[in-house]
Amino acid sequence: MKKKVQCDLCPTECVLEEYQVGGCRTRINRGGVLYSLVYGKPCAVAVDPIEKKPFFHFLPGTTAFSIATAGCVLGCKFCQNWQISQARPEETDNYDLPPDEVVRRAMFYSCRSITYTYTEPTVFFEYMYDTAQIARDRKVKNTMHTCGYIKERPLREVSKYMDAADVDLKAFSEDFYSRICGGRLRPVLDSLTVLKDEGVWIEITNLVIPTLNDDMKTIKEMCRWIVKNLGADVPLHLSRFFPHYRLNNLPPTPPETLQDARKTAMEAGLKYVYIGNVRSDAENTCCPKCRRILIGRAGYAVTQNALSGARCPFCGTAIAGIWN
Amino acid sequence: MKEKDTAPGIFRMTRRDFLRFFAVGGLFGLAGRKIMPDRIPRKAMFWRKVK
């Protein structure tokens, strides 16, 4: 008797024969039942500033208990964490950390939130889901840094417990997703609209890679899509690329390109556009109306926070985000 | 003079010592399982059978 199963978690929809492991390397078909291979076995555990995720409009200056397991649903050639994202769970050094222990440790280290990050949290969906439920009960917030390559039903399910999501919108072209990441753009855009619909706070990260996705016309199109479908209040982080993994032949992104991209994004209507991986004034949160600095940053550190409630103390403009 | 055919002291092992060794090992194993039981693998949440 055939015991084939189909995974319904990500748009790849792997069909697995018995004892076959999915493309994400974290799910196995045993006896016609699909099991997670990474439940309670994170390979990366750390207490990070929330700014590192990056979240700039979500509890600034606080720390996030961050976890990840091995595996990923995509295979980006520029992956910054490829040592764990492109590895099988048996190839990494894993901790033994059940969901309640994750929440207990987050509380022990005074973390206001737990972040599911580093690799793609979709691959450890069950672990994230169970942990998020316990965290919600104990008043610890949940955030994830995701590529958004997940199907609608699981995303809606986990969104019930998710407070914020940082979505990697890697480029605004199907060609880029298929050639460089081994995925598709459409499901990522769908995920963004689902998150918006579920009331999850969204921030978007776009890694600007020289020659591959640094075309200003495409960046403008992407920003217009964000404004139209998600709103002008969604913070956009334009990150500097450094050579990694299989894209060692490309140079780091010139800071001028990032400045141009930021100008383009703001012209398209986005109110909060930041530059990441480079020290500059573009790390600060400014009031979109009076342009005064509200939250000053130096790298991952918050150097000043002038926000009064959720408003600019100088002109009273409401600043979108989760501040308390 | 006849030489001894077994090692002296603790290296001399009788049949009883041999059985005791495995019995104690087994007890340690059971205690270990009690302290850190094997986890039941977690079923995935989103999947279906293919006909």
Short mmCIF file of C-alpha atoms in Angstrom, two decimals:
data_model
loop_
_atom_site.label_atom_id
_atom_site.label_comp_id
_atom_site.label_asym_id
_atom_site.label_seq_id
_atom_site.Cartn_x
_atom_site.Cartn_y
_atom_site.Cartn_z
CA MET A 1 0.00 0.00 0.00
CA LYS A 2 1.31 3.41 -0.93
CA LYS A 3 1.75 5.83 1.93
CA LYS A 4 2.39 9.07 0.08
CA VAL A 5 1.65 12.37 1.80
CA GLN A 6 1.61 15.98 0.62
CA CYS A 7 2.88 18.77 2.85
CA ASP A 8 0.46 21.72 2.91
CA LEU A 9 2.66 24.17 4.76
CA CYS A 10 4.49 26.09 2.06
CA PRO A 11 3.70 26.72 -1.62
CA THR A 12 6.29 24.11 -2.67
CA GLU A 13 3.74 21.42 -1.66
CA CYS A 14 6.23 18.53 -1.49
CA VAL A 15 4.76 15.10 -2.18
CA LEU A 16 6.70 12.60 -0.08
CA GLU A 17 7.07 8.85 -0.37
CA GLU A 18 7.49 6.89 2.85
CA TYR A 19 10.69 7.85 4.71
CA GLN A 20 11.29 10.74 2.30
CA VAL A 21 12.22 14.14 3.77
CA GLY A 22 10.76 17.39 2.39
CA GLY A 23 12.68 20.03 0.46
CA CYS A 24 12.93 22.07 3.68
CA ARG A 25 14.83 19.13 5.26
CA THR A 26 12.64 19.25 8.37
CA ARG A 27 9.62 17.05 7.64
CA ILE A 28 9.55 13.30 7.17
CA ASN A 29 6.88 10.86 6.05
CA ARG A 30 6.90 7.92 8.48
CA GLY A 31 4.29 5.31 7.84
CA GLY A 32 2.03 7.69 5.94
CA VAL A 33 2.13 10.38 8.65
CA LEU A 34 4.11 13.60 8.33
CA TYR A 35 6.35 14.44 11.31
CA SER A 36 8.49 17.45 12.19
CA LEU A 37 12.17 16.64 12.68
CA VAL A 38 13.01 19.88 14.47
CA TYR A 39 10.33 20.20 17.15
CA GLY A 40 11.97 21.48 20.35
CA LYS A 41 15.42 21.30 18.79
CA PRO A 42 16.67 24.80 18.00
CA CYS A 43 20.19 25.15 16.64
CA ALA A 44 20.38 28.87 17.40
CA VAL A 45 19.25 30.50 20.64
CA ALA A 46 20.16 34.07 21.60
CA VAL A 47 18.97 37.21 23.35
CA ASP A 48 19.08 39.99 20.74
CA PRO A 49 18.05 43.62 20.58
CA ILE A 50 14.71 43.82 18.76
CA GLU A 51 16.40 46.27 16.35
CA LYS A 52 18.50 43.39 15.01
CA LYS A 53 15.46 41.56 13.58
CA PRO A 54 14.97 44.38 12.32
CA PHE A 55 11.92 45.84 14.08
CA PHE A 56 12.07 49.63 14.45
CA HIS A 57 8.41 50.28 15.27
CA PHE A 58 7.93 47.46 17.76
CA LEU A 59 8.95 47.89 21.41
CA PRO A 60 12.18 49.81 20.63
CA GLY A 61 15.08 49.28 22.99
CA THR A 62 13.80 45.92 24.26
CA THR A 63 15.33 42.48 23.83
CA ALA A 64 13.91 39.49 22.00
CA PHE A 65 14.56 35.86 22.85
CA SER A 66 15.44 34.49 19.43
CA ILE A 67 15.31 30.91 18.25
CA ALA A 68 15.80 29.01 15.00
CA THR A 69 16.09 25.43 13.85
CA ALA A 70 17.91 24.07 10.83
CA GLY A 71 16.27 24.18 7.40
CA CYS A 72 14.55 26.59 5.04
CA VAL A 73 11.80 26.55 2.43
CA LEU A 74 13.91 28.59 -0.01
CA GLY A 75 17.52 28.30 -1.17
CA CYS A 76 18.61 31.92 -1.64
CA LYS A 77 22.06 32.17 -3.16
CA PHE A 78 22.83 35.18 -0.93
CA CYS A 79 21.68 33.63 2.36
CA GLN A 80 23.44 35.19 5.33
CA ASN A 81 22.70 32.19 7.57
CA TRP A 82 23.28 29.42 5.05
CA GLN A 83 25.31 27.33 7.53
CA ILE A 84 22.09 26.53 9.37
CA SER A 85 19.36 27.33 6.83
CA GLN A 86 20.77 25.03 4.18
CA ALA A 87 21.64 22.26 6.64
CA ARG A 88 19.76 19.18 7.78
CA PRO A 89 18.78 19.05 11.48
CA GLU A 90 21.26 16.22 12.08
CA GLU A 91 24.10 18.38 10.73
CA THR A 92 23.67 21.16 13.29
CA ASP A 93 24.34 21.25 17.03
CA ASN A 94 20.86 21.39 18.52
CA TYR A 95 19.64 22.34 21.97
CA ASP A 96 16.88 20.46 23.72
CA LEU A 97 14.39 23.24 24.40
CA PRO A 98 10.67 22.43 24.58
CA PRO A 99 8.19 25.30 24.03
CA ASP A 100 7.47 25.98 27.73
CA GLU A 101 11.22 26.14 28.41
CA VAL A 102 11.63 28.74 25.61
CA VAL A 103 9.00 30.95 27.24
CA ARG A 104 10.45 30.38 30.72
CA ARG A 105 13.92 31.42 29.52
CA ALA A 106 12.55 34.45 27.67
CA MET A 107 10.95 35.59 30.92
CA PHE A 108 14.10 34.77 32.91
CA TYR A 109 16.16 37.05 30.62
CA SER A 110 13.48 39.80 30.80
CA CYS A 111 12.75 39.61 27.08
CA ARG A 112 9.51 41.35 26.11
CA SER A 113 9.18 39.17 23.04
CA ILE A 114 10.17 35.88 21.44
CA THR A 115 11.34 36.06 17.85
CA TYR A 116 11.30 33.11 15.45
CA THR A 117 14.12 34.08 13.15
CA TYR A 118 17.60 33.40 11.63
CA THR A 119 16.29 30.61 9.35
CA GLU A 120 12.71 30.42 8.06
CA PRO A 121 10.23 29.85 10.93
CA THR A 122 7.80 28.12 8.56
CA VAL A 123 10.01 25.01 8.74
CA PHE A 124 9.52 24.77 12.51
CA PHE A 125 5.89 25.78 12.32
CA GLU A 126 4.58 23.40 15.03
CA TYR A 127 7.35 24.44 17.44
CA MET A 128 6.65 28.13 16.77
CA TYR A 129 2.89 27.62 17.07
CA ASP A 130 3.04 25.80 20.42
CA THR A 131 5.60 28.25 21.83
CA ALA A 132 3.58 31.27 20.67
CA GLN A 133 0.46 29.95 22.41
CA ILE A 134 2.27 29.57 25.75
CA ALA A 135 3.98 32.95 25.33
CA ARG A 136 0.64 34.67 24.67
CA ASP A 137 -0.76 33.16 27.89
CA ARG A 138 2.23 34.52 29.85
CA LYS A 139 2.05 38.01 28.29
CA VAL A 140 5.24 37.62 26.24
CA LYS A 141 4.88 38.94 22.70
CA ASN A 142 5.60 36.90 19.58
CA THR A 143 7.35 38.10 16.46
CA MET A 144 8.78 36.37 13.43
CA HIS A 145 11.21 37.18 10.70
CA THR A 146 9.96 35.31 7.68
CA CYS A 147 10.35 35.14 3.93
CA GLY A 148 6.57 34.87 3.72
CA TYR A 149 6.76 31.66 1.70
CA ILE A 150 3.90 29.95 3.49
CA LYS A 151 0.36 28.95 2.56
CA GLU A 152 -2.63 30.94 3.68
CA ARG A 153 -4.20 28.46 6.13
CA PRO A 154 -1.11 27.93 8.36
CA LEU A 155 -0.29 31.63 8.21
CA ARG A 156 -3.77 32.59 9.40
CA GLU A 157 -3.52 29.96 12.14
CA VAL A 158 -0.22 31.27 13.55
CA SER A 159 -1.26 34.91 13.07
CA LYS A 160 -3.72 34.48 15.95
CA TYR A 161 -0.71 34.49 18.30
CA MET A 162 1.70 36.65 16.32
CA ASP A 163 2.13 40.30 17.30
CA ALA A 164 4.52 41.38 14.56
CA ALA A 165 6.19 40.00 11.45
CA ASP A 166 9.21 41.20 9.55
CA VAL A 167 8.85 39.92 6.01
CA ASP A 168 11.79 39.61 3.64
CA LEU A 169 10.55 40.91 0.33
CA LYS A 170 13.66 39.87 -1.52
CA ALA A 171 12.82 41.55 -4.81
CA PHE A 172 9.80 42.56 -6.83
CA SER A 173 10.29 40.17 -9.70
CA GLU A 174 9.23 36.57 -10.33
CA ASP A 175 12.44 36.04 -12.27
CA PHE A 176 14.58 36.95 -9.25
CA TYR A 177 12.63 34.62 -6.97
CA SER A 178 12.87 31.71 -9.36
CA ARG A 179 16.53 32.18 -10.37
CA ILE A 180 18.08 33.32 -7.08
CA CYS A 181 15.78 31.95 -4.37
CA GLY A 182 14.11 28.90 -5.87
CA GLY A 183 10.63 30.19 -5.11
CA ARG A 184 7.89 32.50 -6.37
CA LEU A 185 7.00 36.10 -5.60
CA ARG A 186 3.19 35.79 -5.70
CA PRO A 187 2.84 33.69 -2.50
CA VAL A 188 5.00 36.21 -0.61
CA LEU A 189 2.77 39.10 -1.67
CA ASP A 190 -0.28 37.04 -0.69
CA SER A 191 1.25 36.40 2.74
CA LEU A 192 1.79 40.12 3.26
CA THR A 193 -1.86 40.86 2.57
CA VAL A 194 -2.94 38.00 4.86
CA LEU A 195 -0.79 39.37 7.70
CA LYS A 196 -2.28 42.82 7.15
CA ASP A 197 -5.76 41.30 7.15
CA GLU A 198 -5.04 39.44 10.43
CA GLY A 199 -3.91 42.67 12.11
CA VAL A 200 -0.27 41.62 12.58
CA TRP A 201 2.19 44.54 12.70
CA ILE A 202 4.32 44.32 9.54
CA GLU A 203 7.79 45.59 8.72
CA ILE A 204 9.45 44.75 5.41
CA THR A 205 13.11 44.08 4.72
CA ASN A 206 14.59 44.31 1.24
CA LEU A 207 18.21 43.29 0.76
CA VAL A 208 19.54 45.41 -2.08
CA ILE A 209 21.99 43.33 -4.14
CA PRO A 210 24.12 45.02 -6.80
CA THR A 211 23.08 44.14 -10.36
CA LEU A 212 20.34 41.72 -9.23
CA ASN A 213 17.63 43.83 -7.59
CA ASP A 214 19.00 47.38 -7.37
CA ASP A 215 17.01 48.72 -10.30
CA MET A 216 15.22 51.87 -9.10
CA LYS A 217 12.25 51.30 -11.40
CA THR A 218 11.53 47.92 -9.78
CA ILE A 219 12.11 49.35 -6.29
CA LYS A 220 9.58 52.07 -7.08
CA GLU A 221 7.06 49.46 -8.27
CA MET A 222 7.60 47.47 -5.08
CA CYS A 223 7.08 50.52 -2.87
CA ARG A 224 3.93 51.51 -4.76
CA TRP A 225 2.57 48.00 -4.22
CA ILE A 226 3.32 48.27 -0.49
CA VAL A 227 1.62 51.66 -0.20
CA LYS A 228 -1.44 50.48 -2.15
CA ASN A 229 -1.89 47.09 -0.46
CA LEU A 230 -0.43 47.50 3.03
CA GLY A 231 -0.37 51.23 3.64
CA ALA A 232 2.21 54.01 3.76
CA ASP A 233 2.89 53.38 7.46
CA VAL A 234 4.67 50.06 6.89
CA PRO A 235 8.38 50.53 7.69
CA LEU A 236 10.74 49.43 4.94
CA HIS A 237 14.31 48.38 5.75
CA LEU A 238 16.70 48.57 2.81
CA SER A 239 19.64 46.43 3.84
CA ARG A 240 23.14 46.45 2.50
CA PHE A 241 24.29 43.23 0.86
CA PHE A 242 27.63 41.64 1.75
CA PRO A 243 29.04 38.73 -0.28
CA HIS A 244 27.90 35.41 1.18
CA TYR A 245 27.28 31.78 0.30
CA ARG A 246 26.97 31.47 -3.49
CA LEU A 247 27.10 35.17 -4.33
CA ASN A 248 30.70 35.79 -3.37
CA ASN A 249 31.42 37.25 -6.78
CA LEU A 250 29.38 40.40 -6.14
CA PRO A 251 30.64 43.47 -4.26
CA PRO A 252 28.87 44.89 -1.19
CA THR A 253 26.07 47.32 -2.05
CA PRO A 254 27.44 50.87 -2.46
CA PRO A 255 25.91 53.15 0.23
CA GLU A 256 24.89 55.59 -2.53
CA THR A 257 22.64 52.92 -4.09
CA LEU A 258 20.90 52.49 -0.74
CA GLN A 259 20.43 56.25 -0.41
CA ASP A 260 18.93 56.37 -3.94
CA ALA A 261 16.64 53.46 -3.11
CA ARG A 262 15.53 55.21 0.07
CA LYS A 263 14.75 58.40 -1.84
CA THR A 264 12.79 56.38 -4.41
CA ALA A 265 10.81 54.61 -1.67
CA MET A 266 9.93 57.87 0.05
CA GLU A 267 8.88 59.42 -3.26
CA ALA A 268 6.60 56.42 -3.77
CA GLY A 269 4.82 57.42 -0.57
CA LEU A 270 6.36 55.30 2.20
CA LYS A 271 6.72 57.26 5.44
CA TYR A 272 9.37 55.20 7.23
CA VAL A 273 12.30 53.99 5.17
CA TYR A 274 15.47 52.82 6.89
CA ILE A 275 18.89 51.74 5.71
CA GLY A 276 20.34 48.67 7.39
CA ASN A 277 23.88 47.28 7.71
CA VAL A 278 25.29 50.80 7.28
CA ARG A 279 25.73 53.47 9.94
CA SER A 280 23.84 56.58 8.84
CA ASP A 281 21.09 59.02 9.76
CA ALA A 282 18.71 56.67 7.95
CA GLU A 283 18.66 54.48 11.08
CA ASN A 284 16.63 57.07 12.99
CA THR A 285 12.85 57.27 13.14
CA CYS A 286 11.73 60.73 12.11
CA CYS A 287 8.28 62.27 12.30
CA PRO A 288 6.83 62.09 8.77
CA LYS A 289 5.33 65.56 9.23
CA CYS A 290 7.87 67.76 11.05
CA ARG A 291 10.92 65.53 10.21
CA ARG A 292 12.35 65.76 13.72
CA ILE A 293 14.14 62.74 15.16
CA LEU A 294 11.87 60.72 17.45
CA ILE A 295 13.97 57.60 17.99
CA GLY A 296 17.72 57.87 17.52
CA ARG A 297 19.72 54.72 16.80
CA ALA A 298 23.35 53.70 16.44
CA GLY A 299 23.46 50.22 15.02
CA TYR A 300 21.23 48.11 17.23
CA ALA A 301 21.32 50.56 20.13
CA VAL A 302 18.58 53.11 20.82
CA THR A 303 20.32 56.36 21.72
CA GLN A 304 17.20 58.44 22.32
CA ASN A 305 13.45 57.94 22.40
CA ALA A 306 11.39 61.11 22.36
CA LEU A 307 8.08 59.44 21.51
CA SER A 308 5.25 60.56 23.70
CA GLY A 309 2.84 57.64 23.75
CA ALA A 310 2.43 56.88 20.06
CA ARG A 311 2.72 60.51 18.95
CA CYS A 312 5.37 62.99 17.90
CA PRO A 313 5.96 65.22 20.96
CA PHE A 314 6.70 68.21 18.69
CA CYS A 315 3.71 68.24 16.30
CA GLY A 316 1.38 65.57 17.69
CA THR A 317 1.40 63.37 14.57
CA ALA A 318 0.48 59.75 15.26
CA ILE A 319 3.40 57.38 14.65
CA ALA A 320 2.38 53.89 13.57
CA GLY A 321 3.78 50.95 15.53
CA ILE A 322 3.51 48.95 18.73
CA TRP A 323 5.22 51.02 21.36
CA ASN A 324 4.09 49.42 24.63
CA MET B 1 56.18 -22.29 40.51
CA LYS B 2 52.78 -22.22 38.86
CA GLU B 3 51.74 -18.81 37.35
CA LYS B 4 48.33 -17.27 38.13
CA ASP B 5 45.86 -17.58 35.20
CA THR B 6 43.74 -14.53 36.18
CA ALA B 7 44.59 -10.88 36.81
CA PRO B 8 44.76 -9.83 40.45
CA GLY B 9 42.41 -7.51 42.37
CA ILE B 10 39.63 -5.69 40.56
CA PHE B 11 40.49 -7.21 37.18
CA ARG B 12 39.44 -10.66 38.35
CA MET B 13 35.82 -11.01 37.24
CA THR B 14 33.53 -13.84 38.22
CA ARG B 15 30.30 -14.74 36.52
CA ARG B 16 28.41 -12.96 39.31
CA ASP B 17 30.48 -9.77 38.82
CA PHE B 18 29.73 -9.92 35.12
CA LEU B 19 25.95 -10.12 35.69
CA ARG B 20 26.11 -7.41 38.37
CA PHE B 21 27.87 -5.09 35.92
CA PHE B 22 25.03 -5.31 33.40
CA ALA B 23 22.31 -5.15 36.05
CA VAL B 24 23.73 -1.90 37.46
CA GLY B 25 24.12 -0.54 33.91
CA GLY B 26 20.48 -1.37 33.18
CA LEU B 27 19.32 0.39 36.34
CA PHE B 28 21.26 3.51 35.36
CA GLY B 29 19.63 3.34 31.92
CA LEU B 30 16.13 3.17 33.43
CA ALA B 31 16.90 6.08 35.77
CA GLY B 32 18.17 8.11 32.80
CA ARG B 33 14.97 7.50 30.87
CA LYS B 34 12.95 8.58 33.88
CA ILE B 35 14.95 11.82 34.13
CA MET B 36 14.90 12.59 30.39
CA PRO B 37 12.23 10.54 28.62
CA ASP B 38 12.24 10.06 24.85
CA ARG B 39 10.05 12.68 23.22
CA ILE B 40 7.15 11.53 21.16
CA PRO B 41 7.80 12.98 17.69
CA ARG B 42 5.50 15.89 16.85
CA LYS B 43 3.07 15.30 14.01
CA ALA B 44 3.05 18.04 11.40
CA MET B 45 -0.08 20.18 11.36
CA PHE B 46 -0.62 20.81 7.66
CA TRP B 47 -0.47 17.81 5.36
CA ARG B 48 -2.73 15.28 3.67
CA LYS B 49 -2.62 11.76 2.33
CA VAL B 50 -2.15 11.33 -1.41
CA LYS B 51 -4.12 8.58 -3.13
#
